Coordinates of C-alpha atoms and ligand atoms in Angstrom, one line a residue:
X1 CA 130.1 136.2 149.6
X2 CA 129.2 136.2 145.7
X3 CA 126.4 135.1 143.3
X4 CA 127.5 133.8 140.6
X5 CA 125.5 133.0 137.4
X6 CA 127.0 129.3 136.1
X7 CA 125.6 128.6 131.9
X8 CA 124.9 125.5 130.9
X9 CA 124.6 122.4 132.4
X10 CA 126.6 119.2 131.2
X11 CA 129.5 117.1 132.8
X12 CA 131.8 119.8 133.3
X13 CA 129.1 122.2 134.7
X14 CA 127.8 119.3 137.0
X15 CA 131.4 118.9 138.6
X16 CA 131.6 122.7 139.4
X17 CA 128.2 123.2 140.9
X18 CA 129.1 120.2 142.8
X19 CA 132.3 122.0 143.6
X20 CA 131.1 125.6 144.4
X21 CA 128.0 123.9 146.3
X22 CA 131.1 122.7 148.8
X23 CA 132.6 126.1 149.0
X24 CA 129.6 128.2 150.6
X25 CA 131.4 130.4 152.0
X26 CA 132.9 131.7 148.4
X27 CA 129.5 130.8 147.0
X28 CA 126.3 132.4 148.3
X29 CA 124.1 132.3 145.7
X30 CA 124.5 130.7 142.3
X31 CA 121.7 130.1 139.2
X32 CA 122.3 127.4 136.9
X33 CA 121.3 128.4 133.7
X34 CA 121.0 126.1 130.4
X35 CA 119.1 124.7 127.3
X36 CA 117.3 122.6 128.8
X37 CA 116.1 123.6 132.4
X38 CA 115.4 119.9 133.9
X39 CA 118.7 118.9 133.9
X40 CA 119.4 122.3 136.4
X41 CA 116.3 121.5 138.7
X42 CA 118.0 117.7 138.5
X43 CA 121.4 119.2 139.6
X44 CA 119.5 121.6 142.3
X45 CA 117.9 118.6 144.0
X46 CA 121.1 117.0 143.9
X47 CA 123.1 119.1 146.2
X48 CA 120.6 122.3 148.0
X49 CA 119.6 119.6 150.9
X50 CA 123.5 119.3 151.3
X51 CA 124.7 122.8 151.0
X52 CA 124.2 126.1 152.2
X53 CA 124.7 127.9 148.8
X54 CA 121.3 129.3 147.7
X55 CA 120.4 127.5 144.3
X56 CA 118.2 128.6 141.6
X57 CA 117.4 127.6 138.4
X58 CA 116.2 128.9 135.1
X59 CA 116.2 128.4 131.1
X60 CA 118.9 130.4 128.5
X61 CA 119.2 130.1 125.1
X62 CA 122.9 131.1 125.3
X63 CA 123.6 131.5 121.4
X64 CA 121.0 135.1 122.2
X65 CA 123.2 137.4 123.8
X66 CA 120.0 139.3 124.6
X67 CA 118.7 136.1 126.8
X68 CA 121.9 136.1 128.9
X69 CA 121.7 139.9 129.5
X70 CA 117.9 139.5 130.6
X71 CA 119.1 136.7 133.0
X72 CA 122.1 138.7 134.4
X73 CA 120.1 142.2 134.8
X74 CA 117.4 140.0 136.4
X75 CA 120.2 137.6 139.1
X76 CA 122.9 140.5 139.4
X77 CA 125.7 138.2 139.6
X78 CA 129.1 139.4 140.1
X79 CA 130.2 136.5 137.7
X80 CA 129.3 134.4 134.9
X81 CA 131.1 130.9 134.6
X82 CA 130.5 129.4 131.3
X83 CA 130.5 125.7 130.9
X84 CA 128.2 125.3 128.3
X85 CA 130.3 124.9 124.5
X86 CA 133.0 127.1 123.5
X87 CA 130.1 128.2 120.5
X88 CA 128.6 130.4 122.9
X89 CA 131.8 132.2 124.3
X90 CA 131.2 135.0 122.8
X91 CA 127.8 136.3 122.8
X92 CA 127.9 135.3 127.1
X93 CA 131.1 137.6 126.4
X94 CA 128.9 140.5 125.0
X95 CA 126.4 139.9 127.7
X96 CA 129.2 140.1 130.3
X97 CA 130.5 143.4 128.6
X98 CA 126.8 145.3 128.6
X99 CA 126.2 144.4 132.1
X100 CA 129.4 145.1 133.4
X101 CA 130.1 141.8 135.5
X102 CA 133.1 139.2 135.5
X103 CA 133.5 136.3 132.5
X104 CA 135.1 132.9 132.8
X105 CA 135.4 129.9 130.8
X106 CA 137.2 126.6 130.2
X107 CA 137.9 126.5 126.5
X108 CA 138.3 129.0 123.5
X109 CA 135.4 130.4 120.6
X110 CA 134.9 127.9 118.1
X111 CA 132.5 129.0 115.0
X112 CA 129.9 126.5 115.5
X113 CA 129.6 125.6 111.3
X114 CA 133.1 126.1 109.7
X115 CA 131.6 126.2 106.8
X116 CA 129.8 128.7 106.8
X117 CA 130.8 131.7 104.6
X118 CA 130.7 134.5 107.4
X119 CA 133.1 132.3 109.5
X120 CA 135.2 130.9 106.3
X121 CA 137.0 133.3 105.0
X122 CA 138.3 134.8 108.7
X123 CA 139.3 131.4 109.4
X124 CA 141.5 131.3 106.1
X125 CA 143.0 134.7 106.8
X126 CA 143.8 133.2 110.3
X127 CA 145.5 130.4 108.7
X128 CA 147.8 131.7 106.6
X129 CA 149.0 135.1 108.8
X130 CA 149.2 132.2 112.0
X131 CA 150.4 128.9 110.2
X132 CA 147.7 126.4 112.6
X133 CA 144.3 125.4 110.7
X134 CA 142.7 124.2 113.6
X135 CA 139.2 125.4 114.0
X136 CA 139.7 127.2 117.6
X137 CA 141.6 129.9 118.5
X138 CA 142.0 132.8 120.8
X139 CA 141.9 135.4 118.2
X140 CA 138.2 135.8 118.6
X141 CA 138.7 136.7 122.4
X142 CA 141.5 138.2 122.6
X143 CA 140.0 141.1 120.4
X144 CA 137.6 141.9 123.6
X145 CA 140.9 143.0 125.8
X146 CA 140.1 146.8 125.6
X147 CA 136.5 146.5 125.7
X148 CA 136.8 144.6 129.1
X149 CA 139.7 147.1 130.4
X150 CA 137.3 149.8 129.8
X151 CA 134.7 148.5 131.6
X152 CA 136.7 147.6 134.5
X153 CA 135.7 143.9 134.4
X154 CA 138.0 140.7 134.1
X155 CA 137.7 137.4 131.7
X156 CA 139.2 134.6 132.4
X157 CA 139.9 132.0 129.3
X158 CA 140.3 128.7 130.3
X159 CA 140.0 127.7 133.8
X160 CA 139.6 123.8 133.0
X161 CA 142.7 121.5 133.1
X162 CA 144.1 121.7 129.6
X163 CA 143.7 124.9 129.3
X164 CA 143.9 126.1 132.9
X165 CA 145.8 124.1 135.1
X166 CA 148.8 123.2 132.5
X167 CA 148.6 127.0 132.5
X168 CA 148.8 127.7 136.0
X169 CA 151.8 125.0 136.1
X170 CA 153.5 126.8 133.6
X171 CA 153.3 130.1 135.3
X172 CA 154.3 128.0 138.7
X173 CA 157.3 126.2 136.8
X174 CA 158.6 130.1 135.9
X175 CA 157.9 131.8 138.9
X176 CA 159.4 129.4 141.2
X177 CA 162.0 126.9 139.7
X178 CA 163.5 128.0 136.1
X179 CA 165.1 131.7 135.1
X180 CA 164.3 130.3 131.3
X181 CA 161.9 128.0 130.2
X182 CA 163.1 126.3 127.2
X183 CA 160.2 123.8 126.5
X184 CA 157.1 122.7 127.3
X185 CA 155.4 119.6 127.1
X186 CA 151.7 118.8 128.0
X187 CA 151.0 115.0 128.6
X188 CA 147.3 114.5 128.8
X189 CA 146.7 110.8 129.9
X190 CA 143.4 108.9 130.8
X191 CA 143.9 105.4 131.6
X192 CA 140.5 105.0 132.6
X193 CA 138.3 102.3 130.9
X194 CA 134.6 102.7 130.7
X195 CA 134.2 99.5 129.0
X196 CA 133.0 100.6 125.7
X197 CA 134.1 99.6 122.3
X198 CA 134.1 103.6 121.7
X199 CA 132.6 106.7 123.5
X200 CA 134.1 110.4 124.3
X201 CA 135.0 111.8 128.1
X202 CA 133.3 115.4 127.5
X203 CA 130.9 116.6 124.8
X204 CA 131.7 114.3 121.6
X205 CA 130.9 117.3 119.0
X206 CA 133.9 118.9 120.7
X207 CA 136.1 116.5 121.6
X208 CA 135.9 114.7 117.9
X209 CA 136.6 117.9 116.0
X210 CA 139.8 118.5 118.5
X211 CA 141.5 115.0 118.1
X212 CA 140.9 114.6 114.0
X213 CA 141.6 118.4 113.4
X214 CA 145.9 118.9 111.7
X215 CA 148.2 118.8 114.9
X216 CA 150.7 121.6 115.7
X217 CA 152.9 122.7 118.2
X218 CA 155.0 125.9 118.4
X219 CA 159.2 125.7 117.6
X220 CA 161.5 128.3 117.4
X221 CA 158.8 131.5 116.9
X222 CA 156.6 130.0 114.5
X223 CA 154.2 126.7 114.2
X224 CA 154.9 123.7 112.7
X225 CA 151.7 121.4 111.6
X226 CA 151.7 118.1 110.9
X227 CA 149.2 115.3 109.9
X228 CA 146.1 114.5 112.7
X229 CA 147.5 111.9 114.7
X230 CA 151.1 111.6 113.2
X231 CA 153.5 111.9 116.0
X232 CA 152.8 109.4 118.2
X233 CA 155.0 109.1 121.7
X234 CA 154.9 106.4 124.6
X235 CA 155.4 107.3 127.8
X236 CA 155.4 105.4 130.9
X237 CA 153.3 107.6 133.6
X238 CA 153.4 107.9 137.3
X239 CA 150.4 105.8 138.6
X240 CA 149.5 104.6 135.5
X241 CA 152.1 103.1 133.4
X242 CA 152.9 103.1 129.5
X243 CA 150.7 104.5 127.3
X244 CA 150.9 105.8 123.6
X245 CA 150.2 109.2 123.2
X246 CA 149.5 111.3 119.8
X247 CA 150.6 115.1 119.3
X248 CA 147.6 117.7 119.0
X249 CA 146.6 121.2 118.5
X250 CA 145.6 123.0 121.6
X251 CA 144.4 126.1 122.5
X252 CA 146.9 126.4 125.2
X253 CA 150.2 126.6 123.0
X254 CA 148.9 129.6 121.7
X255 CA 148.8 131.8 124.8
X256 CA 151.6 130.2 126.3
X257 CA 153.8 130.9 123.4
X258 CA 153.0 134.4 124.0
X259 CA 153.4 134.8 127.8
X260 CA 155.9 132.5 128.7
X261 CA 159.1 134.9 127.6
X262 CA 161.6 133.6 125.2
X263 CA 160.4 130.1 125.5
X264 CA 161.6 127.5 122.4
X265 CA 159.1 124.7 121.9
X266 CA 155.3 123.8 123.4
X267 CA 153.8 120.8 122.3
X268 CA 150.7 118.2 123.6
X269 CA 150.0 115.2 123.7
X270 CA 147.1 112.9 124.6
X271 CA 146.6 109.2 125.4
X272 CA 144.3 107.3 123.0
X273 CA 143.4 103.4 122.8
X274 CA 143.4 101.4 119.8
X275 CA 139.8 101.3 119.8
X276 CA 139.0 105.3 119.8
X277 CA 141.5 104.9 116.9
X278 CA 139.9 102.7 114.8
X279 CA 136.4 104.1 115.6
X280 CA 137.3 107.8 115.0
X281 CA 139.3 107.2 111.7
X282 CA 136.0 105.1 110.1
X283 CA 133.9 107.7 111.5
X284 CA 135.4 110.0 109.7
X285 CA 136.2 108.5 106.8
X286 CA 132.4 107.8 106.3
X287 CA 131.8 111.4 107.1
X288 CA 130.0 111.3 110.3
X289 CA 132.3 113.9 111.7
X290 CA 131.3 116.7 109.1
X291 CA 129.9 119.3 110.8
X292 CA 128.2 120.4 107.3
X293 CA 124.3 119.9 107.1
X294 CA 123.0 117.0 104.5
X295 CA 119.2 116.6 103.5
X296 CA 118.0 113.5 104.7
X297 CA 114.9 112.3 104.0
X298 CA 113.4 115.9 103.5
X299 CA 115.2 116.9 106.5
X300 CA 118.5 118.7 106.9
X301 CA 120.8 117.0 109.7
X302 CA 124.3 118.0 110.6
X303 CA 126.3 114.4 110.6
X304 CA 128.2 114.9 114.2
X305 CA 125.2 116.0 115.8
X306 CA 123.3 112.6 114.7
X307 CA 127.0 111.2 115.9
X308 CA 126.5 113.1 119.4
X309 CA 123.1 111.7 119.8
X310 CA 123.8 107.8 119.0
X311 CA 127.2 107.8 121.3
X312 CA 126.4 107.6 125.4
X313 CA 126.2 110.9 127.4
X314 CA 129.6 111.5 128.9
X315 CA 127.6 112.2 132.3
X316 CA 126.5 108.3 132.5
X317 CA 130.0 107.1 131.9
X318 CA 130.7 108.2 135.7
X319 CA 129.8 104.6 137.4
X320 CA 131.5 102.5 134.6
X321 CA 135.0 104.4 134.5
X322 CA 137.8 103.0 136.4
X323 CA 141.4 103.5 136.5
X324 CA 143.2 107.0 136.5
X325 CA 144.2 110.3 134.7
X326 CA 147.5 111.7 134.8
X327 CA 147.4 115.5 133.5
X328 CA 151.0 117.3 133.6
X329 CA 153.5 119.5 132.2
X330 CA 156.9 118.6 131.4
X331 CA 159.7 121.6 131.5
X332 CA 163.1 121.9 130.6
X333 CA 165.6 125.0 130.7
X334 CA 167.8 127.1 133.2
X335 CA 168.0 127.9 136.6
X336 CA 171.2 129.8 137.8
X337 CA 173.2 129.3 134.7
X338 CA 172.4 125.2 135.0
X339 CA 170.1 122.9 133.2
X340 CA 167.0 121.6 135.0
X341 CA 164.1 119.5 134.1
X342 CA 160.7 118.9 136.1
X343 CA 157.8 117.2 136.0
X344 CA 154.2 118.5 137.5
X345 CA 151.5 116.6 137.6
X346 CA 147.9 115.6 138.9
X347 CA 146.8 112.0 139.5
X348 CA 142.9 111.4 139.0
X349 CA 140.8 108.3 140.1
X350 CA 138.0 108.1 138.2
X351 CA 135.8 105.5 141.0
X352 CA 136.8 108.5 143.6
X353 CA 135.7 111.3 141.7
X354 CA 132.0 109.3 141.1
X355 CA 132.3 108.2 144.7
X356 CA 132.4 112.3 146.0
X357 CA 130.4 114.0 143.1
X358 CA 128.8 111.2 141.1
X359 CA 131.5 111.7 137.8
X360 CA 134.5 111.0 135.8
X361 CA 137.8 112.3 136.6
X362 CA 137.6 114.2 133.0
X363 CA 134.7 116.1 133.8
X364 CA 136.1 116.6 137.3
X365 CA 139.2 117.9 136.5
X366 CA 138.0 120.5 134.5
X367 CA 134.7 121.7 136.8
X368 CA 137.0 122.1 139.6
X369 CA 139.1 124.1 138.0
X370 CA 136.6 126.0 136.7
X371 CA 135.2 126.6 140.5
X372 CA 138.7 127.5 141.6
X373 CA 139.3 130.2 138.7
X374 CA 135.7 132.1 139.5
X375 CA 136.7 131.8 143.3
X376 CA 140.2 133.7 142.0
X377 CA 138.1 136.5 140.2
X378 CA 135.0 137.0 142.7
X379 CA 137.2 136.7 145.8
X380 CA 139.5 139.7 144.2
X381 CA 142.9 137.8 144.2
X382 CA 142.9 137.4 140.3
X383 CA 140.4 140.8 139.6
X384 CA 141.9 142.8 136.9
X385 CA 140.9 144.4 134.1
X386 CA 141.3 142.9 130.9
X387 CA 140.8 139.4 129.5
X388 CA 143.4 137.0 130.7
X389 CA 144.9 133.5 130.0
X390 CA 146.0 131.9 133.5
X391 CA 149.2 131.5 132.6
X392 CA 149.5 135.5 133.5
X393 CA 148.3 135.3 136.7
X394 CA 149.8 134.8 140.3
X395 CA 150.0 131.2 140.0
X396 CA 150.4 130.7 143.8
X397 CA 147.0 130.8 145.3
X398 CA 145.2 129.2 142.5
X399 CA 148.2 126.1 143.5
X400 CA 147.6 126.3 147.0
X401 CA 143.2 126.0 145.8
X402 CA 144.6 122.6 143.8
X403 CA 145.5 121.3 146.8
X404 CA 142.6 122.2 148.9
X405 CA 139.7 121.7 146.6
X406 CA 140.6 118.2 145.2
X407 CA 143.6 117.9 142.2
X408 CA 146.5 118.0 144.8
X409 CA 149.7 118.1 142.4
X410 CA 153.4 116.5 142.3
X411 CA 156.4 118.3 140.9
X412 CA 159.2 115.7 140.0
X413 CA 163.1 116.8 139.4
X414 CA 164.3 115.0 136.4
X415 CA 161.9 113.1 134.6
X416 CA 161.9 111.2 131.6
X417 CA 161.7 113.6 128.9
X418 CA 159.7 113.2 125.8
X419 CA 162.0 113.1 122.4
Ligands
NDP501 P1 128.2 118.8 127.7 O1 127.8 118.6 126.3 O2 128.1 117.7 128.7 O3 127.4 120.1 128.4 C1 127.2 121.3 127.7 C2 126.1 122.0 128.3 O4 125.9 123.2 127.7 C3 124.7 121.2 128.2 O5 124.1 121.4 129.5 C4 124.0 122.0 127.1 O6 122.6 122.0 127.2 C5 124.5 123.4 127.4 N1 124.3 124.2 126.2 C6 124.7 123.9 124.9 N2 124.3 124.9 124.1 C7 123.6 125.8 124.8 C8 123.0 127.0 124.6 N3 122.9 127.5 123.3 N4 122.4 127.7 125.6 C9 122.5 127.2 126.9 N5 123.1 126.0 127.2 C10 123.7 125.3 126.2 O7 129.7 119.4 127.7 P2 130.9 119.2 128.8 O8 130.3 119.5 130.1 O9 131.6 118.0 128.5 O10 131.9 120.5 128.3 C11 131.6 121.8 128.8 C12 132.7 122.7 128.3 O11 133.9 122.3 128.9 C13 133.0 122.7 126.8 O12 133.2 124.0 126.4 C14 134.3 121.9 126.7 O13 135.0 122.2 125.6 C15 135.0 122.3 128.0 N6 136.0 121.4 128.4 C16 137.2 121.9 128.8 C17 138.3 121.2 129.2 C18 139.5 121.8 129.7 O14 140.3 121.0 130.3 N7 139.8 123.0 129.6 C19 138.1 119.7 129.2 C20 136.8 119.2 128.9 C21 135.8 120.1 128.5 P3 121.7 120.7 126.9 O15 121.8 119.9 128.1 O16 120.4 121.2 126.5 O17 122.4 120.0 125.7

């Protein structure tokens, strides 16, 4: 039995209210909380004829930490889940901290303008003492560990897919079939098609500064970066078949290169089309992906929110997208004294995920994640104090939930590796 207080209310969010609106039991009571409050009545009329979780509804500026912390004193959750952007991580955080309840998420702070002075010169310290320029990064969060130990509550970063489940797999990978991981390769793949020339699978503001940002992965103790989009893979995938894939940045290199012991190289990769190509490299090169404010017409606009607004909503690409994802972690190294390789992965049908919750396979394979990791902290099995990545958690029941709950999950001896 918990309430739990669930922030914003896009394609991820929509998945896990679907998600904990199925799991009554775990989920008494939750308010949905966001910007713009018809779209949480919308999702309430959706599913309270259909559930016996009590639903309510009401309006948060999340960027006011004082807003969330009226909301929380007023709802007395046990948790917050927040799957609104990863610009509001931290002041939900500071709201989590003065109240005294539980914190998850499904992806790391990120400075909403880069440029701006207060955030720029952090950002080049960062940079140069890490070796990654990417925008995101755990620093910011991490730096609330003691303040959450002392309060006795627990944050969870990154209970999506990638982050979150890759991290869970990782964990899984250690704890049940390798003494030493050597390596570690994330192979995100959608080979879904919603049919147009170019659109993005979650919020476009996020996803566009991810995929053009310098990639990196970790080697030997320290990073390497290279040019956005320069190492480009194919790889023929279970279900889906070949597909070329591109090396990123992500978030979860970072914490795995920390808490997976001794481990050599983590790198990730993700599927992209021709088409995204083409589109995102012109977009950029016109400078639609600045996130720096011009004066237009006596009016100042910031170019990749104009972007956001003319591209479709990645909630109406549900009924259009068909085909699969294939999400997974490839790992190499030792298991008593010989060489072993494995394979883990989900499969995702887009046309089944619309058919049980009305949306994509992206957005539901992160929001049921996210409904599993808030189950893992309310229900006690993963409450500790501190701020966590998954990836240091008992990676077994949060499995066995992947298998219950909807992303059921292969592990295959031997794969192909990735050179
Ligand atoms: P959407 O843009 O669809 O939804 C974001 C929601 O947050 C909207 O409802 C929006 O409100 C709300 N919001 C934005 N700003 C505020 C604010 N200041 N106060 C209150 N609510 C606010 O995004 P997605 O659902 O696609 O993504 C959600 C999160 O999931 C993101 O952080 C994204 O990075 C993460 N993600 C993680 C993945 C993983 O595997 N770990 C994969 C994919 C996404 P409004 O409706 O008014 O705009």
């Amino acid at each position: 039995m918990s309430r739990v207080l669930i922030i914003g209310c896009g394609g991820v969010a929509s998945v896990a209210i679907a998600k904990c609106c199925q799991n009554s039991q775990v989920f008494t009571d939750i308010m949905i909380a966001s910007r713009t409050r018809e779209k949480c009545e919308a999702a309430k009329e959706k599913w309270e004829s259909a559930t016996e979780t009590r639903i309510t509804t009401a309006r948060v500026d999340a960027d006011k930490s004082e807003e969330v912390l009226a909301l929380i004193r007023e709802f007395k959750p046990d948790a917050v889940l927040n799957v609104a952007l990863p610009y509001q991580d931290l002041t939900i955080m500071d709201a989590c901290l003065a109240a005294g309840v539980d914190y998850i998420d499904t992806a790391n702070y990120e400075a909403e303008d880069t440029e701006d002075p207060r955030w720029r010169g952090i950002y080049e310290a960062r940079c140069k003492r890490e070796g990654f320029s990417a925008y995101f990064d755990y620093s910011w969060q991490w730096a609330y560990r003691e303040r959450f130990q002392e309060a006795g509550i627990t944050a969870l970063l990154g209970s999506g897919f990638d982050p979150g489940v890759t991290s869970v797999f990782s964990a899984y990978a250690l704890k049940h079939y390798f003494d030493q991981i050597h390596s570690i390769d994330i192979l995100d793949c959608n080979g879904g098609d919603h049919g147009y020339p170019f659109a993005t699978n979650f919020n476009p503001e996020i996803n566009l500064r991810e995929v053009s940002a310098p990639g990196s992965y970790w080697e030997d103790g320290h990073w390497v970066e290279v040019e956005p989009m320069s190492i480009r893979r194919e790889y023929d995938f279970p279900q889906v078949g070949k597909k070329d894939m591109y090396l990123l940045h992500h978030e979860e290199i970072e914490s795995l290169a920390r808490n997976i012991p001794g481990v050599k190289r983590i790198r990730f990769f993700m599927t992209f089309g021709q088409s995204y190509l083409t589109h995102m490299k012109c977009l950029e090169n016109v400078g639609m992906l600045s996130t720096k404010p011009v004066s237009f017409e006596g009016r100042d606009i910031v170019p990749i929110q104009f972007l956001k607004a003319l591209l479709p909503d990645p909630a109406s690409l549900g009924p259009r997208t068909v085909g699969k994802t294939n999400i997974g972690c490839i790992f190499t190294g030792i298991k008593d004294g010989k060489e072993r390789s494995i394979y883990i992965y989900n499969v995702c049908d887009h046309q089944e995920c619309y058919r049980e919750v009305g949306s994509q396979a992206i957005s539901y394979t992160t929001g049921v994640p996210a409904m599993i990791g808030t189950m893992m902290v309310v229900s006690g099995q993963w409450k500790k104090p501190g701020v966590f990545n998954l990836e240091e958690l008992d990676p077994d029941p949060y499995m066995e939930a992947l298998n219950q709950w909807g992303l059921p999950w292969v592990v295959e001896e031997n794969p192909r590796l990735v050179e």
